PDB file of C-alpha atoms in Angstrom:
ATOM      1  CA  MET F   1       0.000   0.000   0.000  1.00  0.00           C
ATOM      2  CA  SER F   2       2.696   2.536   0.949  1.00  0.00           C
ATOM      3  CA  ILE F   3       4.704   1.633  -2.167  1.00  0.00           C
ATOM      4  CA  LYS F   4       1.733   2.579  -4.358  1.00  0.00           C
ATOM      5  CA  ARG F   5       1.170   5.782  -2.389  1.00  0.00           C
ATOM      6  CA  ASP F   6       4.876   6.673  -2.597  1.00  0.00           C
ATOM      7  CA  SER F   7       4.892   5.981  -6.345  1.00  0.00           C
ATOM      8  CA  TRP F   8       1.810   8.159  -6.766  1.00  0.00           C
ATOM      9  CA  LYS F   9       3.444  10.991  -4.780  1.00  0.00           C
ATOM     10  CA  LYS F  10       6.569  10.801  -6.916  1.00  0.00           C
ATOM     11  CA  LEU F  11       4.653  10.570 -10.189  1.00  0.00           C
ATOM     12  CA  THR F  12       2.472  13.583  -9.406  1.00  0.00           C
ATOM     13  CA  GLY F  13       5.301  15.654  -7.956  1.00  0.00           C
ATOM     14  CA  TRP F  14       3.636  15.726  -4.553  1.00  0.00           C
ATOM     15  CA  SER F  15       6.728  14.291  -2.821  1.00  0.00           C
ATOM     16  CA  SER F  16       8.834  17.204  -4.139  1.00  0.00           C
ATOM     17  CA  LEU F  17       6.329  19.737  -2.837  1.00  0.00           C
ATOM     18  CA  ALA F  18       6.132  17.923   0.487  1.00  0.00           C
ATOM     19  CA  GLY F  19       9.930  17.927   0.790  1.00  0.00           C
ATOM     20  CA  GLN F  20      10.143  21.655   0.055  1.00  0.00           C
ATOM     21  CA  TRP F  21       7.340  22.426   2.504  1.00  0.00           C
ATOM     22  CA  LEU F  22       8.951  20.307   5.221  1.00  0.00           C
ATOM     23  CA  ARG F  23      12.317  22.012   4.685  1.00  0.00           C
ATOM     24  CA  ARG F  24      10.847  25.515   4.869  1.00  0.00           C
ATOM     25  CA  LYS F  25       8.589  24.876   7.836  1.00  0.00           C
ATOM     26  CA  HIS F  26      10.835  22.828  10.106  1.00  0.00           C
ATOM     27  CA  PHE F  27      14.454  23.313   9.009  1.00  0.00           C
ATOM     28  CA  ASN F  28      14.773  27.069   9.491  1.00  0.00           C
ATOM     29  CA  ALA F  29      17.945  29.022  10.317  1.00  0.00           C
ATOM     30  CA  ALA F  30      17.362  28.885  14.080  1.00  0.00           C
ATOM     31  CA  MET F  31      16.952  25.110  14.071  1.00  0.00           C
ATOM     32  CA  LEU F  32      20.017  24.645  11.871  1.00  0.00           C
ATOM     33  CA  GLU F  33      22.059  26.798  14.254  1.00  0.00           C
ATOM     34  CA  ARG F  34      20.932  24.700  17.239  1.00  0.00           C
ATOM     35  CA  LEU F  35      21.917  21.554  15.332  1.00  0.00           C
ATOM     36  CA  ALA F  36      25.327  23.062  14.499  1.00  0.00           C
ATOM     37  CA  GLY F  37      25.897  23.818  18.185  1.00  0.00           C
ATOM     38  CA  ARG F  38      24.970  20.281  19.161  1.00  0.00           C
ATOM     39  CA  ILE F  39      27.270  18.799  16.501  1.00  0.00           C
ATOM     40  CA  ARG F  40      30.127  21.067  17.662  1.00  0.00           C
ATOM     41  CA  GLN F  41      29.548  20.006  21.270  1.00  0.00           C
ATOM     42  CA  SER F  42      29.357  16.294  20.377  1.00  0.00           C
ATOM     43  CA  GLU F  43      32.684  16.335  18.544  1.00  0.00           C
ATOM     44  CA  VAL F  44      34.669  17.410  21.602  1.00  0.00           C
ATOM     45  CA  SER F  45      34.766  13.904  23.077  1.00  0.00           C
ATOM     46  CA  HIS F  46      35.928  11.898  20.026  1.00  0.00           C
ATOM     47  CA  THR F  47      37.865  12.257  16.771  1.00  0.00           C
ATOM     48  CA  GLY F  48      34.843  11.673  14.533  1.00  0.00           C
ATOM     49  CA  GLU F  49      33.551  14.440  12.262  1.00  0.00           C
ATOM     50  CA  LEU F  50      29.798  14.577  11.620  1.00  0.00           C
ATOM     51  CA  VAL F  51      28.239  16.331   8.645  1.00  0.00           C
ATOM     52  CA  VAL F  52      24.460  16.577   8.308  1.00  0.00           C
ATOM     53  CA  ALA F  53      23.149  17.056   4.763  1.00  0.00           C
ATOM     54  CA  ILE F  54      19.487  17.849   4.189  1.00  0.00           C
ATOM     55  CA  GLU F  55      17.979  17.608   0.741  1.00  0.00           C
ATOM     56  CA  ALA F  56      14.397  18.810   0.263  1.00  0.00           C
ATOM     57  CA  VAL F  57      14.058  17.417  -3.264  1.00  0.00           C
ATOM     58  CA  SER F  58      16.188  14.572  -4.551  1.00  0.00           C
ATOM     59  CA  PRO F  59      17.817  15.207  -7.924  1.00  0.00           C
ATOM     60  CA  ALA F  60      16.372  13.523 -10.988  1.00  0.00           C
ATOM     61  CA  HIS F  61      19.772  12.153 -12.053  1.00  0.00           C
ATOM     62  CA  GLU F  62      19.962   9.752  -9.105  1.00  0.00           C
ATOM     63  CA  SER F  63      16.868   7.663  -8.400  1.00  0.00           C
ATOM     64  CA  ASP F  64      18.558   5.452  -5.792  1.00  0.00           C
ATOM     65  CA  ALA F  65      18.643   7.251  -2.427  1.00  0.00           C
ATOM     66  CA  GLU F  66      21.554   5.199  -1.086  1.00  0.00           C
ATOM     67  CA  GLN F  67      23.654   6.031  -4.133  1.00  0.00           C
ATOM     68  CA  ARG F  68      22.710   9.691  -3.694  1.00  0.00           C
ATOM     69  CA  ALA F  69      23.974   9.556  -0.096  1.00  0.00           C
ATOM     70  CA  LEU F  70      27.303   8.180  -1.340  1.00  0.00           C
ATOM     71  CA  GLU F  71      27.442  10.929  -3.960  1.00  0.00           C
ATOM     72  CA  VAL F  72      26.838  13.601  -1.297  1.00  0.00           C
ATOM     73  CA  PHE F  73      29.501  12.004   0.932  1.00  0.00           C
ATOM     74  CA  GLY F  74      32.053  12.584  -1.830  1.00  0.00           C
ATOM     75  CA  LYS F  75      30.716  15.955  -2.957  1.00  0.00           C
ATOM     76  CA  LEU F  76      30.953  17.396   0.567  1.00  0.00           C
ATOM     77  CA  HIS F  77      34.442  15.883   1.105  1.00  0.00           C
ATOM     78  CA  VAL F  78      33.331  14.082   4.261  1.00  0.00           C
ATOM     79  CA  TRP F  79      36.192  11.649   3.598  1.00  0.00           C
ATOM     80  CA  ASP F  80      38.722  14.497   3.873  1.00  0.00           C
ATOM     81  CA  THR F  81      39.736  14.245   7.540  1.00  0.00           C
ATOM     82  CA  PRO F  82      43.199  13.433   8.933  1.00  0.00           C
ATOM     83  CA  LEU F  83      42.050  10.204  10.621  1.00  0.00           C
ATOM     84  CA  ASN F  84      39.443   9.189   8.006  1.00  0.00           C
ATOM     85  CA  THR F  85      36.689   9.593  10.577  1.00  0.00           C
ATOM     86  CA  GLY F  86      34.113  11.580   8.630  1.00  0.00           C
ATOM     87  CA  VAL F  87      30.463  10.591   8.997  1.00  0.00           C
ATOM     88  CA  LEU F  88      27.575  11.811   6.866  1.00  0.00           C
ATOM     89  CA  LEU F  89      23.980  11.846   8.081  1.00  0.00           C
ATOM     90  CA  TYR F  90      22.001  12.292   4.857  1.00  0.00           C
ATOM     91  CA  LEU F  91      18.305  13.200   4.857  1.00  0.00           C
ATOM     92  CA  ALA F  92      16.161  13.184   1.707  1.00  0.00           C
ATOM     93  CA  LEU F  93      12.992  14.898   2.869  1.00  0.00           C
ATOM     94  CA  ASP F  94      10.956  14.178  -0.259  1.00  0.00           C
ATOM     95  CA  ARG F  95      11.701  10.452  -0.020  1.00  0.00           C
ATOM     96  CA  GLN F  96      11.559  10.284   3.791  1.00  0.00           C
ATOM     97  CA  TYR F  97      14.969   8.602   3.570  1.00  0.00           C
ATOM     98  CA  MET F  98      17.875   8.658   6.008  1.00  0.00           C
ATOM     99  CA  GLN F  99      21.322   7.181   5.504  1.00  0.00           C
ATOM    100  CA  ILE F 100      24.576   7.266   7.448  1.00  0.00           C
ATOM    101  CA  ILE F 101      27.836   6.865   5.539  1.00  0.00           C
ATOM    102  CA  ALA F 102      31.059   6.547   7.535  1.00  0.00           C
ATOM    103  CA  ASP F 103      34.652   6.742   6.347  1.00  0.00           C
ATOM    104  CA  ARG F 104      37.046   3.815   6.774  1.00  0.00           C
ATOM    105  CA  GLY F 105      38.544   5.112  10.042  1.00  0.00           C
ATOM    106  CA  VAL F 106      35.215   4.630  11.851  1.00  0.00           C
ATOM    107  CA  LYS F 107      34.906   1.065  13.155  1.00  0.00           C
ATOM    108  CA  ALA F 108      31.125   0.858  13.531  1.00  0.00           C
ATOM    109  CA  SER F 109      28.752  -1.717  12.083  1.00  0.00           C
ATOM    110  CA  ASP F 110      26.034  -1.127   9.532  1.00  0.00           C
ATOM    111  CA  ALA F 111      23.559  -2.375  12.144  1.00  0.00           C
ATOM    112  CA  GLN F 112      24.540   0.472  14.506  1.00  0.00           C
ATOM    113  CA  TRP F 113      23.930   3.069  11.788  1.00  0.00           C
ATOM    114  CA  ALA F 114      20.654   1.382  10.770  1.00  0.00           C
ATOM    115  CA  GLU F 115      19.445   1.600  14.365  1.00  0.00           C
ATOM    116  CA  VAL F 116      20.168   5.340  14.483  1.00  0.00           C
ATOM    117  CA  CYS F 117      18.301   5.836  11.190  1.00  0.00           C
ATOM    118  CA  ALA F 118      15.341   3.760  12.406  1.00  0.00           C
ATOM    119  CA  GLY F 119      15.033   5.925  15.518  1.00  0.00           C
ATOM    120  CA  LEU F 120      15.256   9.074  13.429  1.00  0.00           C
ATOM    121  CA  GLN F 121      12.649   7.724  10.993  1.00  0.00           C
ATOM    122  CA  GLN F 122      10.307   7.024  13.921  1.00  0.00           C
ATOM    123  CA  CYS F 123      10.666  10.619  15.144  1.00  0.00           C
ATOM    124  CA  PHE F 124      10.046  11.990  11.641  1.00  0.00           C
ATOM    125  CA  VAL F 125       6.847   9.916  11.343  1.00  0.00           C
ATOM    126  CA  GLN F 126       5.742  11.550  14.606  1.00  0.00           C
ATOM    127  CA  GLN F 127       6.740  14.970  13.198  1.00  0.00           C
ATOM    128  CA  ARG F 128       9.364  15.429  15.929  1.00  0.00           C
ATOM    129  CA  TYR F 129      12.065  16.599  13.530  1.00  0.00           C
ATOM    130  CA  GLU F 130      14.360  18.563  15.813  1.00  0.00           C
ATOM    131  CA  GLN F 131      14.079  16.123  18.708  1.00  0.00           C
ATOM    132  CA  GLY F 132      14.798  13.265  16.321  1.00  0.00           C
ATOM    133  CA  LEU F 133      17.895  14.930  14.921  1.00  0.00           C
ATOM    134  CA  PHE F 134      19.211  15.749  18.395  1.00  0.00           C
ATOM    135  CA  ALA F 135      18.662  12.128  19.458  1.00  0.00           C
ATOM    136  CA  ALA F 136      20.392  10.908  16.285  1.00  0.00           C
ATOM    137  CA  ILE F 137      23.374  13.199  16.942  1.00  0.00           C
ATOM    138  CA  ASP F 138      23.566  11.894  20.521  1.00  0.00           C
ATOM    139  CA  ASN F 139      23.449   8.283  19.286  1.00  0.00           C
ATOM    140  CA  ILE F 140      26.086   8.971  16.637  1.00  0.00           C
ATOM    141  CA  GLU F 141      28.264  10.599  19.323  1.00  0.00           C
ATOM    142  CA  THR F 142      27.981   7.474  21.488  1.00  0.00           C
ATOM    143  CA  ILE F 143      28.989   5.256  18.562  1.00  0.00           C
ATOM    144  CA  LEU F 144      31.892   7.512  17.555  1.00  0.00           C
ATOM    145  CA  LYS F 145      33.306   7.535  21.092  1.00  0.00           C
ATOM    146  CA  SER F 146      33.990   3.821  20.798  1.00  0.00           C
ATOM    147  CA  ALA F 147      34.421   3.498  17.013  1.00  0.00           C
ATOM    148  CA  CYS F 148      37.018   6.230  16.383  1.00  0.00           C
ATOM    149  CA  PRO F 149      40.593   6.675  17.496  1.00  0.00           C
ATOM    150  CA  PRO F 150      40.721   8.424  20.890  1.00  0.00           C
ATOM    151  CA  VAL F 151      41.408  12.119  21.225  1.00  0.00           C
ATOM    152  CA  PRO F 152      45.161  12.486  21.951  1.00  0.00           C
ATOM    153  CA  GLU F 153      46.117  13.051  25.589  1.00  0.00           C
ATOM    154  CA  GLY F 154      45.942  16.767  26.290  1.00  0.00           C
ATOM    155  CA  GLY F 155      44.644  17.403  22.758  1.00  0.00           C
ATOM    156  CA  ARG F 156      41.264  17.966  21.254  1.00  0.00           C
ATOM    157  CA  ASN F 157      39.369  17.238  18.069  1.00  0.00           C
ATOM    158  CA  THR F 158      40.592  19.456  15.246  1.00  0.00           C
ATOM    159  CA  ASP F 159      37.028  19.981  13.908  1.00  0.00           C
ATOM    160  CA  ASP F 160      38.008  19.701  10.231  1.00  0.00           C
ATOM    161  CA  LEU F 161      34.495  19.609   8.724  1.00  0.00           C
ATOM    162  CA  PRO F 162      31.721  22.205   9.027  1.00  0.00           C
ATOM    163  CA  ASN F 163      29.248  21.742  11.864  1.00  0.00           C
ATOM    164  CA  THR F 164      26.421  23.677  10.231  1.00  0.00           C
ATOM    165  CA  PRO F 165      24.027  21.345   8.422  1.00  0.00           C
ATOM    166  CA  VAL F 166      24.306  21.579   4.646  1.00  0.00           C
ATOM    167  CA  LEU F 167      21.136  22.276   2.674  1.00  0.00           C
ATOM    168  CA  LEU F 168      21.278  20.716  -0.788  1.00  0.00           C
TER     169      LEU F 168
END
């Protein structure tokens, strides 16, 4: 049933409109700034680097959302950190799709990332967008504390990637 409804939304363009509406209504500058502050705060305790990318309308050239997440990972240079510990949290609002892509220096399982995405999806279904993203950032922080190289003694994370969520 939901596959037919999702196909209908895509065919009629309704999913694109819904994604744009969701982006404008819930992902405003104030919310993005709060998310940036939370990301900045979370990165103090580990060497991981989190980038959040939010796309209201998925591009026509890439119909597979997982492939689009990989494309965004490369486009935003999330892989470009000294310890290879970049992590992308990709949201496609029109498709209601979430994906986490981690660089090779992050020793976390796909199941851990899937669990974070499932929790975020649940919050989005309940229209608790900001709370869901904060919870996802907290869960990602917990994973990165054990899955990344430790912060050097007396040192701190170099914060190589932007903390402000990227709107695509």
